[in-house]
Coordinates of C-alpha atoms and ligand atoms in Angstrom, one line a residue:
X97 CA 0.0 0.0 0.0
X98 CA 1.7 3.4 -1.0
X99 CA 0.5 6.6 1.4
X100 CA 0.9 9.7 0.6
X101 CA 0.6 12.3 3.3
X102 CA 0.9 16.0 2.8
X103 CA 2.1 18.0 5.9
X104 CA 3.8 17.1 8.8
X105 CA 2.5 19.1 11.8
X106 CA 0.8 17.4 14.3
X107 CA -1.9 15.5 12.4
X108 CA 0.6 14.1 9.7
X109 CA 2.8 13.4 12.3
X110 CA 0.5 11.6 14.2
X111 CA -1.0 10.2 11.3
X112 CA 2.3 8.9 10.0
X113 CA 3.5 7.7 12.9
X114 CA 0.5 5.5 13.6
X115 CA 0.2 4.2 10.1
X116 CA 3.9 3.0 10.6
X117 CA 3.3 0.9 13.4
X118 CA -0.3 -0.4 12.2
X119 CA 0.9 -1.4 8.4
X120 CA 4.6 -2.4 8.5
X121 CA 4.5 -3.0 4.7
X122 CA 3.1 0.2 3.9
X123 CA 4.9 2.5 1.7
X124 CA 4.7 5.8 3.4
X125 CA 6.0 9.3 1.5
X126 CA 5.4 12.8 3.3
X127 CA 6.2 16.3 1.6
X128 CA 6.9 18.8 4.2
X129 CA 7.1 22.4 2.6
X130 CA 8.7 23.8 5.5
X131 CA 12.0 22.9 7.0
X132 CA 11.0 21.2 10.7
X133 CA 8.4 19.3 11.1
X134 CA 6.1 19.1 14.7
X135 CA 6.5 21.9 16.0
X136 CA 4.5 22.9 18.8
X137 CA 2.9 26.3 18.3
X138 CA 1.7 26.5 22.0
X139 CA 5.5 27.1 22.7
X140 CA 5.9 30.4 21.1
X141 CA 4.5 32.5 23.7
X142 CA 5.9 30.8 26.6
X143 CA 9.5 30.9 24.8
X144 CA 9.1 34.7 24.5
X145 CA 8.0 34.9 28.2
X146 CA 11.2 33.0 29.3
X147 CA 9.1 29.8 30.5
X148 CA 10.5 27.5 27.9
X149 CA 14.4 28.0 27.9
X150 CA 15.5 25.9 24.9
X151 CA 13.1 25.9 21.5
X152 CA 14.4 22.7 20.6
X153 CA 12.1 21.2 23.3
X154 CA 9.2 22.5 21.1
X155 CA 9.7 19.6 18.4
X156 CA 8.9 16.1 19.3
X157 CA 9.8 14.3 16.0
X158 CA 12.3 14.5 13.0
X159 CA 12.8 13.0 9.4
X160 CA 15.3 11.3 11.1
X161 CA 13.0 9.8 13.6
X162 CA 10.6 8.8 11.0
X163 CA 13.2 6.9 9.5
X164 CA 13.7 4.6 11.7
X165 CA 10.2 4.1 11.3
X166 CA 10.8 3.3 7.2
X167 CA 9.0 6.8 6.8
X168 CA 10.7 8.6 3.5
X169 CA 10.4 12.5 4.5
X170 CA 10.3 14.9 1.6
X171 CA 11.5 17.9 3.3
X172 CA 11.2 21.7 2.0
X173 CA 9.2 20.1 -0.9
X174 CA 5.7 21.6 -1.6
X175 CA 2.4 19.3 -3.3
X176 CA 1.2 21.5 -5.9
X177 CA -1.6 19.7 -7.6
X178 CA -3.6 16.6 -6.5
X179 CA -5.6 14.7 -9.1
X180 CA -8.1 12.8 -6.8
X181 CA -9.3 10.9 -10.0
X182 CA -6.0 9.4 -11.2
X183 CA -4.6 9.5 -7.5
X184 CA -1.5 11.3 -8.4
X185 CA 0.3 14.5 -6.8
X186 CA 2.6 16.9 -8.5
X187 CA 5.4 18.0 -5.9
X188 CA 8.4 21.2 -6.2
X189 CA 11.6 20.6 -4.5
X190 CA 11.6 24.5 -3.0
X191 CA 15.4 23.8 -2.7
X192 CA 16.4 22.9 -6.5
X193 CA 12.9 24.0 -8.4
X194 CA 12.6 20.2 -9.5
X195 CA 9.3 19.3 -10.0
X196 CA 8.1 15.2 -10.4
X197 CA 4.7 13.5 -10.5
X198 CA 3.9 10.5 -7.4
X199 CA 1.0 8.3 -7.1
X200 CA -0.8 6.8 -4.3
X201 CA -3.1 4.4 -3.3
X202 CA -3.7 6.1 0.0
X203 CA -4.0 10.1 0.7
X204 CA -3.6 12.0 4.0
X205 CA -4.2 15.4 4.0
X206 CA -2.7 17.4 6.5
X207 CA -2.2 20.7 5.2
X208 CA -3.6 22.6 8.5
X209 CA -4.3 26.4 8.2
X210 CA -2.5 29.4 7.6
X211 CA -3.3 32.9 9.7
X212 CA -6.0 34.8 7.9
X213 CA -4.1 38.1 6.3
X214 CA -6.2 41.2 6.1
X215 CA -5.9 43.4 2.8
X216 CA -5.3 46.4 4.6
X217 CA -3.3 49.4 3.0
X218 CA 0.2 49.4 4.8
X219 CA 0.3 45.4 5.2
X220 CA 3.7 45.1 3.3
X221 CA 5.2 47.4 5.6
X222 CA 8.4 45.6 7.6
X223 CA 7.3 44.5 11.4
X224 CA 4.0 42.9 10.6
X225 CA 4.5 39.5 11.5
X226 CA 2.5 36.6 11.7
X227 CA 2.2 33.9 14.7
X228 CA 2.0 30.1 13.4
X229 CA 4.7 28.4 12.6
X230 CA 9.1 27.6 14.2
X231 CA 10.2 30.9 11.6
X232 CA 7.6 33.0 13.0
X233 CA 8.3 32.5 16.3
X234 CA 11.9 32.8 15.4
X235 CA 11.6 36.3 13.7
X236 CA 9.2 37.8 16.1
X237 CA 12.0 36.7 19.4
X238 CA 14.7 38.5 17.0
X239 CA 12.8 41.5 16.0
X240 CA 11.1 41.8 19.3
X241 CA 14.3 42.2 20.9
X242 CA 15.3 45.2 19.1
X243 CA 12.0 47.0 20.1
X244 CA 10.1 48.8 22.7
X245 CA 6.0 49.1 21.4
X246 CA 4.9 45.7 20.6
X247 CA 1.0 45.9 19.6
X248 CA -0.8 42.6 18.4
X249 CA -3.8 42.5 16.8
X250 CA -6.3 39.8 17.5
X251 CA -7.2 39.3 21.7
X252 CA -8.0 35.5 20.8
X253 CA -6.0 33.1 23.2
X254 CA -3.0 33.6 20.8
X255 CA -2.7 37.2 20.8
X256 CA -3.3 37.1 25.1
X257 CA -0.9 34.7 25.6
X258 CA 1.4 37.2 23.6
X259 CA 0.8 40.2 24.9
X260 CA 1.3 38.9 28.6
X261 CA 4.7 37.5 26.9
X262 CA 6.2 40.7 25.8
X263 CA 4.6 42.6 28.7
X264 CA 7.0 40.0 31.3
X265 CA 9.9 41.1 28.8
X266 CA 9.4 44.4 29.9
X267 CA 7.5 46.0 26.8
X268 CA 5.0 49.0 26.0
X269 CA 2.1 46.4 25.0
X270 CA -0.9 47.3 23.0
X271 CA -4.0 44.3 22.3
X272 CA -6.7 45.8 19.6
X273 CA -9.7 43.7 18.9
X274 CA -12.9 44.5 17.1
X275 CA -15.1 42.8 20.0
X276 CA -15.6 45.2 23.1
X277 CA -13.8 42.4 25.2
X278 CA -10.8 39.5 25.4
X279 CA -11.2 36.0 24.3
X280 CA -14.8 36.7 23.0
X281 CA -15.2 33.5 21.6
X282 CA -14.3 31.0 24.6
X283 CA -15.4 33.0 27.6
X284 CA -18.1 34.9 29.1
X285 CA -18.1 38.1 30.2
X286 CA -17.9 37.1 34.4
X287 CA -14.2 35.8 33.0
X288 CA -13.2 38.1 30.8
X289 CA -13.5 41.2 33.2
X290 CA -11.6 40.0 35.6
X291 CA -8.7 39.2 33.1
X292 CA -8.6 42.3 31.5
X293 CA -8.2 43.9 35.1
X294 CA -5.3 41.5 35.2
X295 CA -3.6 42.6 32.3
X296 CA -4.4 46.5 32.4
X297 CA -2.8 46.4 36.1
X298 CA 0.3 45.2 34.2
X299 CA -0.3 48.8 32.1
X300 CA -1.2 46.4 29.1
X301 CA -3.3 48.9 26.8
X302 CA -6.6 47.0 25.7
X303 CA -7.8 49.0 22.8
X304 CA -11.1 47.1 23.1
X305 CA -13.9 47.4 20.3
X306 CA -11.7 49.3 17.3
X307 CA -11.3 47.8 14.1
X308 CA -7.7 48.3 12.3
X309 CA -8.2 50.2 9.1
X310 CA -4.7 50.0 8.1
X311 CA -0.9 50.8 8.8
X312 CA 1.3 53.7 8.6
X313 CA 5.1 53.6 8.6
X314 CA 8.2 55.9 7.6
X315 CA 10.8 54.4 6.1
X316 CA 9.3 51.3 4.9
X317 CA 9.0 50.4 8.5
X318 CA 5.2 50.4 10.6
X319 CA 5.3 53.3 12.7
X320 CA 1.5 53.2 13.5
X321 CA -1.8 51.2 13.4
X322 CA -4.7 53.1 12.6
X323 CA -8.0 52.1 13.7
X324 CA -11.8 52.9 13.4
X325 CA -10.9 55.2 16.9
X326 CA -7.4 56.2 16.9
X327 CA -3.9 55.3 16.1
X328 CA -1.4 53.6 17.9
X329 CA 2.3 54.3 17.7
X330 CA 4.1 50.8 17.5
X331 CA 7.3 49.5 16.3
X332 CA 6.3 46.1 15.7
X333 CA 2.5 44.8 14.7
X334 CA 1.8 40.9 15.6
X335 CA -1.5 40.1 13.6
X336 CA -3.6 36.9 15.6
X337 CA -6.9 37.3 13.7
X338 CA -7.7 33.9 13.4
X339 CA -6.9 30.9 11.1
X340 CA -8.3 29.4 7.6
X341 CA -7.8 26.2 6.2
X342 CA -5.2 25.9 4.0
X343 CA -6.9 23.5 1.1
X344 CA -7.0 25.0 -2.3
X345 CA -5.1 21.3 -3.2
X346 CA -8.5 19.6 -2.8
X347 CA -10.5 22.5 -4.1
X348 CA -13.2 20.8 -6.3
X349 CA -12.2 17.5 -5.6
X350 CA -13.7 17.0 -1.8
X351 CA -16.6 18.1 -0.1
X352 CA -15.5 21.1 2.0
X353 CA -18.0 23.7 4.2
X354 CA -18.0 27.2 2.0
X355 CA -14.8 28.5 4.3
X356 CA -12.8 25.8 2.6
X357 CA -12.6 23.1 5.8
X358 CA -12.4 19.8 4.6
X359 CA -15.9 17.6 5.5
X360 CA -14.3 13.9 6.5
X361 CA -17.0 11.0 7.9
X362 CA -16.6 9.7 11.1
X363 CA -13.4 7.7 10.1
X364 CA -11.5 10.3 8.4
X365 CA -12.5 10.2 4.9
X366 CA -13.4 12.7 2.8
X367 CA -16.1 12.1 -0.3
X368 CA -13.2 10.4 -2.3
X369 CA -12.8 7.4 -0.4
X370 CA -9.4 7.3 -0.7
X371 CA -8.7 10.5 0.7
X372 CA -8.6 11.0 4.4
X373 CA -8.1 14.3 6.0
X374 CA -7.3 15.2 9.8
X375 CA -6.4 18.4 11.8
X376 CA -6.6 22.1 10.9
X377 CA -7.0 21.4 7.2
X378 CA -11.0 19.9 8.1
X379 CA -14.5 20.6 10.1
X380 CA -15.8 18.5 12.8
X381 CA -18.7 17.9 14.5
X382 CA -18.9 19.8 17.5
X383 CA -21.4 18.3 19.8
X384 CA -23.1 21.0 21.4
X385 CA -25.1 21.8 18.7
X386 CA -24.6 18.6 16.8
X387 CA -23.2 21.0 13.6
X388 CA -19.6 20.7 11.3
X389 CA -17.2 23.7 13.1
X390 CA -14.1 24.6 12.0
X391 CA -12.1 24.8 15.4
X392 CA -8.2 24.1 14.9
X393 CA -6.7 22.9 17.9
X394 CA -3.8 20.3 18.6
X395 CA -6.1 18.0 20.8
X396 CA -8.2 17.7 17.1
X397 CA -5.3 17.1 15.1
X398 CA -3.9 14.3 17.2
X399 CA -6.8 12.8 17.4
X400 CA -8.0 13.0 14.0
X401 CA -4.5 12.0 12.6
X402 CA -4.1 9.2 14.8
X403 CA -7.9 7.7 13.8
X404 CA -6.7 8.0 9.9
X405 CA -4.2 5.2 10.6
X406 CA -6.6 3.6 12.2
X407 CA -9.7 3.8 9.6
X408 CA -6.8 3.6 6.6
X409 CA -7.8 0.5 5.7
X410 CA -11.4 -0.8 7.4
X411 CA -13.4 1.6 9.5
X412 CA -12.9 0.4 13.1
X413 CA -13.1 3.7 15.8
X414 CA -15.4 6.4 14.9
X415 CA -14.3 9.7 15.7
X416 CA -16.4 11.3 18.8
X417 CA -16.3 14.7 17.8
X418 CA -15.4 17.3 20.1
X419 CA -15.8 20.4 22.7
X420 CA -13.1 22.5 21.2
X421 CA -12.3 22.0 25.2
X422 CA -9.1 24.6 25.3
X423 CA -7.1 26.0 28.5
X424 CA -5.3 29.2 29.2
X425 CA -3.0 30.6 31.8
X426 CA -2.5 34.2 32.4
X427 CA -0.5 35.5 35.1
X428 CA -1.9 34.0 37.8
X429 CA -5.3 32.9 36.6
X430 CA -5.9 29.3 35.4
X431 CA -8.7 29.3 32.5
X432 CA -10.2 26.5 31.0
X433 CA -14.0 26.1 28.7
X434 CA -15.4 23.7 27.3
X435 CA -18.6 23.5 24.7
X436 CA -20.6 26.7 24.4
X437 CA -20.6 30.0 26.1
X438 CA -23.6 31.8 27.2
X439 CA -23.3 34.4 24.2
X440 CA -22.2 31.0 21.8
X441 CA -25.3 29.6 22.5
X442 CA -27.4 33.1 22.2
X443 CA -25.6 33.7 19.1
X444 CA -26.7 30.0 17.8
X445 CA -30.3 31.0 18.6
X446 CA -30.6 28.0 21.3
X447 CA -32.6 28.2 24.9
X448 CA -30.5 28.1 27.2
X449 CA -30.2 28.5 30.9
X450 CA -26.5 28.9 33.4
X451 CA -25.7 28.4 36.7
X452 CA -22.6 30.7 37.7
X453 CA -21.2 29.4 41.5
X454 CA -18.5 31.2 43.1
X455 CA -17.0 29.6 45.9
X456 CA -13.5 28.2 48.0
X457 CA -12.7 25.4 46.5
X458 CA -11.5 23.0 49.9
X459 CA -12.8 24.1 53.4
X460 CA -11.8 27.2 54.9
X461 CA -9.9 25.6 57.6
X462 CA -7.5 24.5 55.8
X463 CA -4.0 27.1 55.7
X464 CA -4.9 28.2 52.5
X465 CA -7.9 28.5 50.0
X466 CA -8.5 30.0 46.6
X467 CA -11.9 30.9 45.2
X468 CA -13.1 29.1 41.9
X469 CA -15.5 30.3 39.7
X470 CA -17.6 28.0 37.7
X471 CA -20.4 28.8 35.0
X472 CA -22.0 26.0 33.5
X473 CA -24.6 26.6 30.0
X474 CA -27.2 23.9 29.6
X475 CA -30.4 23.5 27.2
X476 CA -33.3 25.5 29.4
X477 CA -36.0 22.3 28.0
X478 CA -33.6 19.0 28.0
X479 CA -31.5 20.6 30.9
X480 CA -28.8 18.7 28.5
X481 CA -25.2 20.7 29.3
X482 CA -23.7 22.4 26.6
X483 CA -20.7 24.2 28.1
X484 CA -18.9 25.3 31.2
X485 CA -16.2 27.8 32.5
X486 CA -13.9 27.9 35.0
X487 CA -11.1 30.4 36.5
X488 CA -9.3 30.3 39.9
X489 CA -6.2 31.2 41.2
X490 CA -5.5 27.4 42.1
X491 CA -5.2 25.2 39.2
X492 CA -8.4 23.7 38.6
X493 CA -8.3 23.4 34.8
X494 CA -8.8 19.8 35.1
X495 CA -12.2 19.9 36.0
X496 CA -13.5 21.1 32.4
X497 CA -12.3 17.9 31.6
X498 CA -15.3 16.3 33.7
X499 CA -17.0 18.8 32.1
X500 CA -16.2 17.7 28.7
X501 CA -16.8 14.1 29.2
X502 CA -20.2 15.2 30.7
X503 CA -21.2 17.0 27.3
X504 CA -20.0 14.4 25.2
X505 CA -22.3 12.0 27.0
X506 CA -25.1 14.2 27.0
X507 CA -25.6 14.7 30.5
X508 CA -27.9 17.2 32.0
X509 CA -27.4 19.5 35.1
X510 CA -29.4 17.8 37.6
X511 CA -27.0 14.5 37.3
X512 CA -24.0 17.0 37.6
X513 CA -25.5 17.6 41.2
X514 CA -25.1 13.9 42.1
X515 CA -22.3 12.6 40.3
X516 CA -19.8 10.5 42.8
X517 CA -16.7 12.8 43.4
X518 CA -14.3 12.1 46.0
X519 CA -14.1 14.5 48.8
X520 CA -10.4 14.9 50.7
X521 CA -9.6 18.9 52.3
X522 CA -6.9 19.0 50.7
X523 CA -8.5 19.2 47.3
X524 CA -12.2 20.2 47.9
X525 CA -15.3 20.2 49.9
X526 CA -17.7 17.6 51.1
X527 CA -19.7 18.7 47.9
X528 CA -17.1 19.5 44.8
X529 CA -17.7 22.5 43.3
X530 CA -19.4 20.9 39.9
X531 CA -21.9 19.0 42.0
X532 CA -22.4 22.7 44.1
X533 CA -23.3 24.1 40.2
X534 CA -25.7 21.5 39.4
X535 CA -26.9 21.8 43.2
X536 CA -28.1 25.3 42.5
X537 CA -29.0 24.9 39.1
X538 CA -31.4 22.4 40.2
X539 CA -35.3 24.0 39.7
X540 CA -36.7 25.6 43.0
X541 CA -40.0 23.6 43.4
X542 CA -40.6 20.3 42.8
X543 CA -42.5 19.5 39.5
X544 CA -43.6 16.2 37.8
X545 CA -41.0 17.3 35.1
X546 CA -38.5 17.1 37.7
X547 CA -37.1 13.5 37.4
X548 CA -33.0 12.5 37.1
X549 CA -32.4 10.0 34.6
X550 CA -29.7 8.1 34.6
Ligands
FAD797 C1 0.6 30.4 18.5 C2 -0.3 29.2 18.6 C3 -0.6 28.6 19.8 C4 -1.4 27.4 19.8 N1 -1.7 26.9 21.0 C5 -2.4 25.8 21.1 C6 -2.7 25.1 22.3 O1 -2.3 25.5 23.4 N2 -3.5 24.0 22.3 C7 -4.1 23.5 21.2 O2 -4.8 22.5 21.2 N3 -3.8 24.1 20.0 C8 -3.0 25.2 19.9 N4 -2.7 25.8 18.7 C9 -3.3 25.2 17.5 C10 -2.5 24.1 16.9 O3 -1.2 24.6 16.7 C11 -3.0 23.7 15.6 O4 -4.4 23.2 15.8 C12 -2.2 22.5 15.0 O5 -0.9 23.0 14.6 C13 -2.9 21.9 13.8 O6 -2.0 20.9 13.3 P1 -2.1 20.4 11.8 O7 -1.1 19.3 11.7 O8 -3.5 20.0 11.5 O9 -1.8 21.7 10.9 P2 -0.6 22.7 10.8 O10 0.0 22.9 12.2 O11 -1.2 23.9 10.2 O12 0.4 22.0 9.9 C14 0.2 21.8 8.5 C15 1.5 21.4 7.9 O13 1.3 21.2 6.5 C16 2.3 21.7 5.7 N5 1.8 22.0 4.4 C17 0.7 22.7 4.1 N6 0.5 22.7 2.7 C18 1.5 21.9 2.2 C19 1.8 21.6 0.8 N7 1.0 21.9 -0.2 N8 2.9 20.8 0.6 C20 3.6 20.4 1.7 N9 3.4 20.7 3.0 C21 2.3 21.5 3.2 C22 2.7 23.0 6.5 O14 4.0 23.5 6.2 C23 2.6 22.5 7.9 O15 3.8 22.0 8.4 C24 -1.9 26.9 18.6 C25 -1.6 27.5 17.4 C26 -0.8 28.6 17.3 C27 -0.5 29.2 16.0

């Protein structure tokens, strides 16, 4: 069997990896356009901040390793044409311009995303730099270096994470978003307030609500942002606006949703049956509202890449679609959500309910105690949760986890108030603070509707 795969990020890695283990004989070729392979995105803040000391630590595999795995890697060499029909590719070896034909039986697509680039007047001034990929992080540590006014555009979890980076390097940080607050898109308001305060108190400008129109600069270099309320003097622009998939290859030839994400089944494959597809490049079903979303994470890529080895060849383990469950840390408040938010779920059009708790999370006797604050979004008819929030000074990330496995088993509320948790002072109180929410999301009089299934 001869595979094909096209990228090697963290789906094709994972992909590859597995299909090398699971099918000995196969004949496995990947094309890399870049010059690393699996590298770990989620590293490029924290190596700006100083947490992560050596970058090398951000790759976890290597042509070499996949070598000993029989795995012929076609670095710096870019796929560009796939004929789904004849099951052929047409590859350029970036290095020597050479460009050759290769068939397959089997193809993995793994192409991932690239960061959406606004046509903005000013964008080909020098110090507008992107946030993805080993060469971005590399040019934005150099360039940072040399600079005092950082400003990134784009308060999604990348651009926070960066702005509290350069901010601990001891920049003049600027954070411009459209949306009148932070993280918009994974946490409610209750959550993002209190971060904000968190990162103005570091004298972090928020430039909240304003659009960019475009960028100024004087000698070829930005000098300025300019925005639908102001501008804002900067030496450097980092641009986080978000991510498309990056499928043109399969243009025509797959199903894909109109933004270009590739639609795969529940085993990977995409409406050519010998075409599977995993990670950023693809939708996938999101299971609080049952709908394809595009929502690229590292936790889908694995996951996906590692279920195309094992669906290459007979559908065995159906994928189980996903939360887009996601964590954040800044300064010294642990974030996590899972599912939808409160204004997710308005903006879908669905009935829904919360339940917000605040509380300590272990007994107040104890030396020390943190509060935790919990919101929890569930269908107002079915009582079904759909998504759930949590911040705290301690780390108690791992609960949205609970939370996760919850929605994806279509648990309600009312059986969050009586799931079996373990109780120890150390870690919490008699009732943990998930059965507390579903305590006091329970209804206030008794009703013939009121019954827990289980
Ligand atoms: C700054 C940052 C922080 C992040 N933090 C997190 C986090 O904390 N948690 C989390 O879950 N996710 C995080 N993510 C998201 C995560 O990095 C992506 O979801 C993940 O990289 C997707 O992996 P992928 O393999 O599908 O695609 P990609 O990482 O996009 O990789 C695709 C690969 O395909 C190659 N390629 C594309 N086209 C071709 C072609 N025609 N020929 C040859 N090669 C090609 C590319 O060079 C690339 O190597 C973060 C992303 C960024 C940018």
């Amino acid at each position: 069997m001869k595979v094909a795969v096209i990228g090697c990020t963290h789906a094709g890695t994972a992909a590859i990896v597995n299909i090398a283990q699971l099918y000995p004989d196969a004949e496995i070729t990947v094309y890399e356009r870049n010059d690393n392979i699996s590298f770990l995105s989620c590293g490029i803040a924290l190596y700006i901040g100083g947490v992560v000391q050596d970058p090398q630590g951000l790759f976890y595999s290597s042509p070499e390793k996949l070598a000993e795995l029989g795995v012929k890697t076609k670095m710096l060499h870019e796929v560009i044409n796939v004929n789904t029909e004849r099951k052929t590719l047409h590859a350029r070896d970036l290095q020597t311009g050479e460009e050759f034909d290769d068939s397959y039986d089997k193809l993995v697509v793994t192409t991932g995303s690239w960061p959406i680039i606004p046509n903005l007047v000013g964008m080909d001034l020098d110090g507008i730099l992107l946030s993805k990929n080993s060469n971005h992080s590399n040019a934005i540590i150099e360039r940072a270096k040399q600079v005092n006014r950082i400003t990134v555009v784009g308060a999604g979890y990348i651009g926070v994470e960066l702005v509290e980076a350069f901010e601990m390097n001891g920049k003049h940080v600027t954070l411009i978003d459209g949306e009148d607050r932070i993280l918009s898109k994974y946490l409610d308001e209750e959550f993002t307030t209190p971060i904000q305060k968190s990162l103005e108190e570091r004298g972090i400008t928020l430039a909240l609500g304003e659009k960019v129109s475009s960028f100024a600069g004087e000698n070829g270099k930005v000098t300025k942002v300019i925005t639908s309320k102001g501008e804002h003097e900067t030496d450097l622009v980092i641009l986080c606006i978000g991510f498309r998939p990056n499928t043109d290859l399969l243009k025509g030839q797959v199903e894909m949703l109109p933004g270009g994400a590739i639609l795969v089944n529940d085993y990977m494959q995409t409406s050519q049956p010998d075409v599977y597809a995993a990670g950023d490049s693809c939708a996938i079903r999101y299971n609080p509202t049952g709908k394809h979303a595009y929502i690229p994470l590292a936790t889908n890529a694995v996951r996906m890449g590692t279920l195309v080895a094992r669906n290459l060849v007979t559908p065995t383990i159906p994928y189980m679609g996903t939360q887009g469950t996601s964590g954040i840390k800044i300064y010294e408040l642990n974030i996590a959500g899972t599912g939808l938010t409160e204004d997710g779920a308005k903006a879908e059009g669905m009935d829904i309910d919360t339940v917000m708790m605040t509380d300590n999370y272990r007994p107040e006797f104890m030396p020390s105690f943190e509060q935790v604050q919990l919101k929890v979004v569930f269908d107002r008819a079915t009582r079904r949760i759909l998504g759930a929030q949590i911040m705290s000074k301690m780390d108690l990330t791992q609960s949205i986890n609970t939370l996760s496995v919850c929605i994806q088993n279509r648990m309600t509320v009312d059986q969050l108030a009586f799931i079996d948790f373990f109780f120890q002072p150390h870690y919490n109180k008699p009732w943990n603070f998930l059965n507390t929410a579903g305590l006091q999301a329970l209804p206030k009089e008794i009703t013939r509707k009121e019954e827990v299934t289980v």
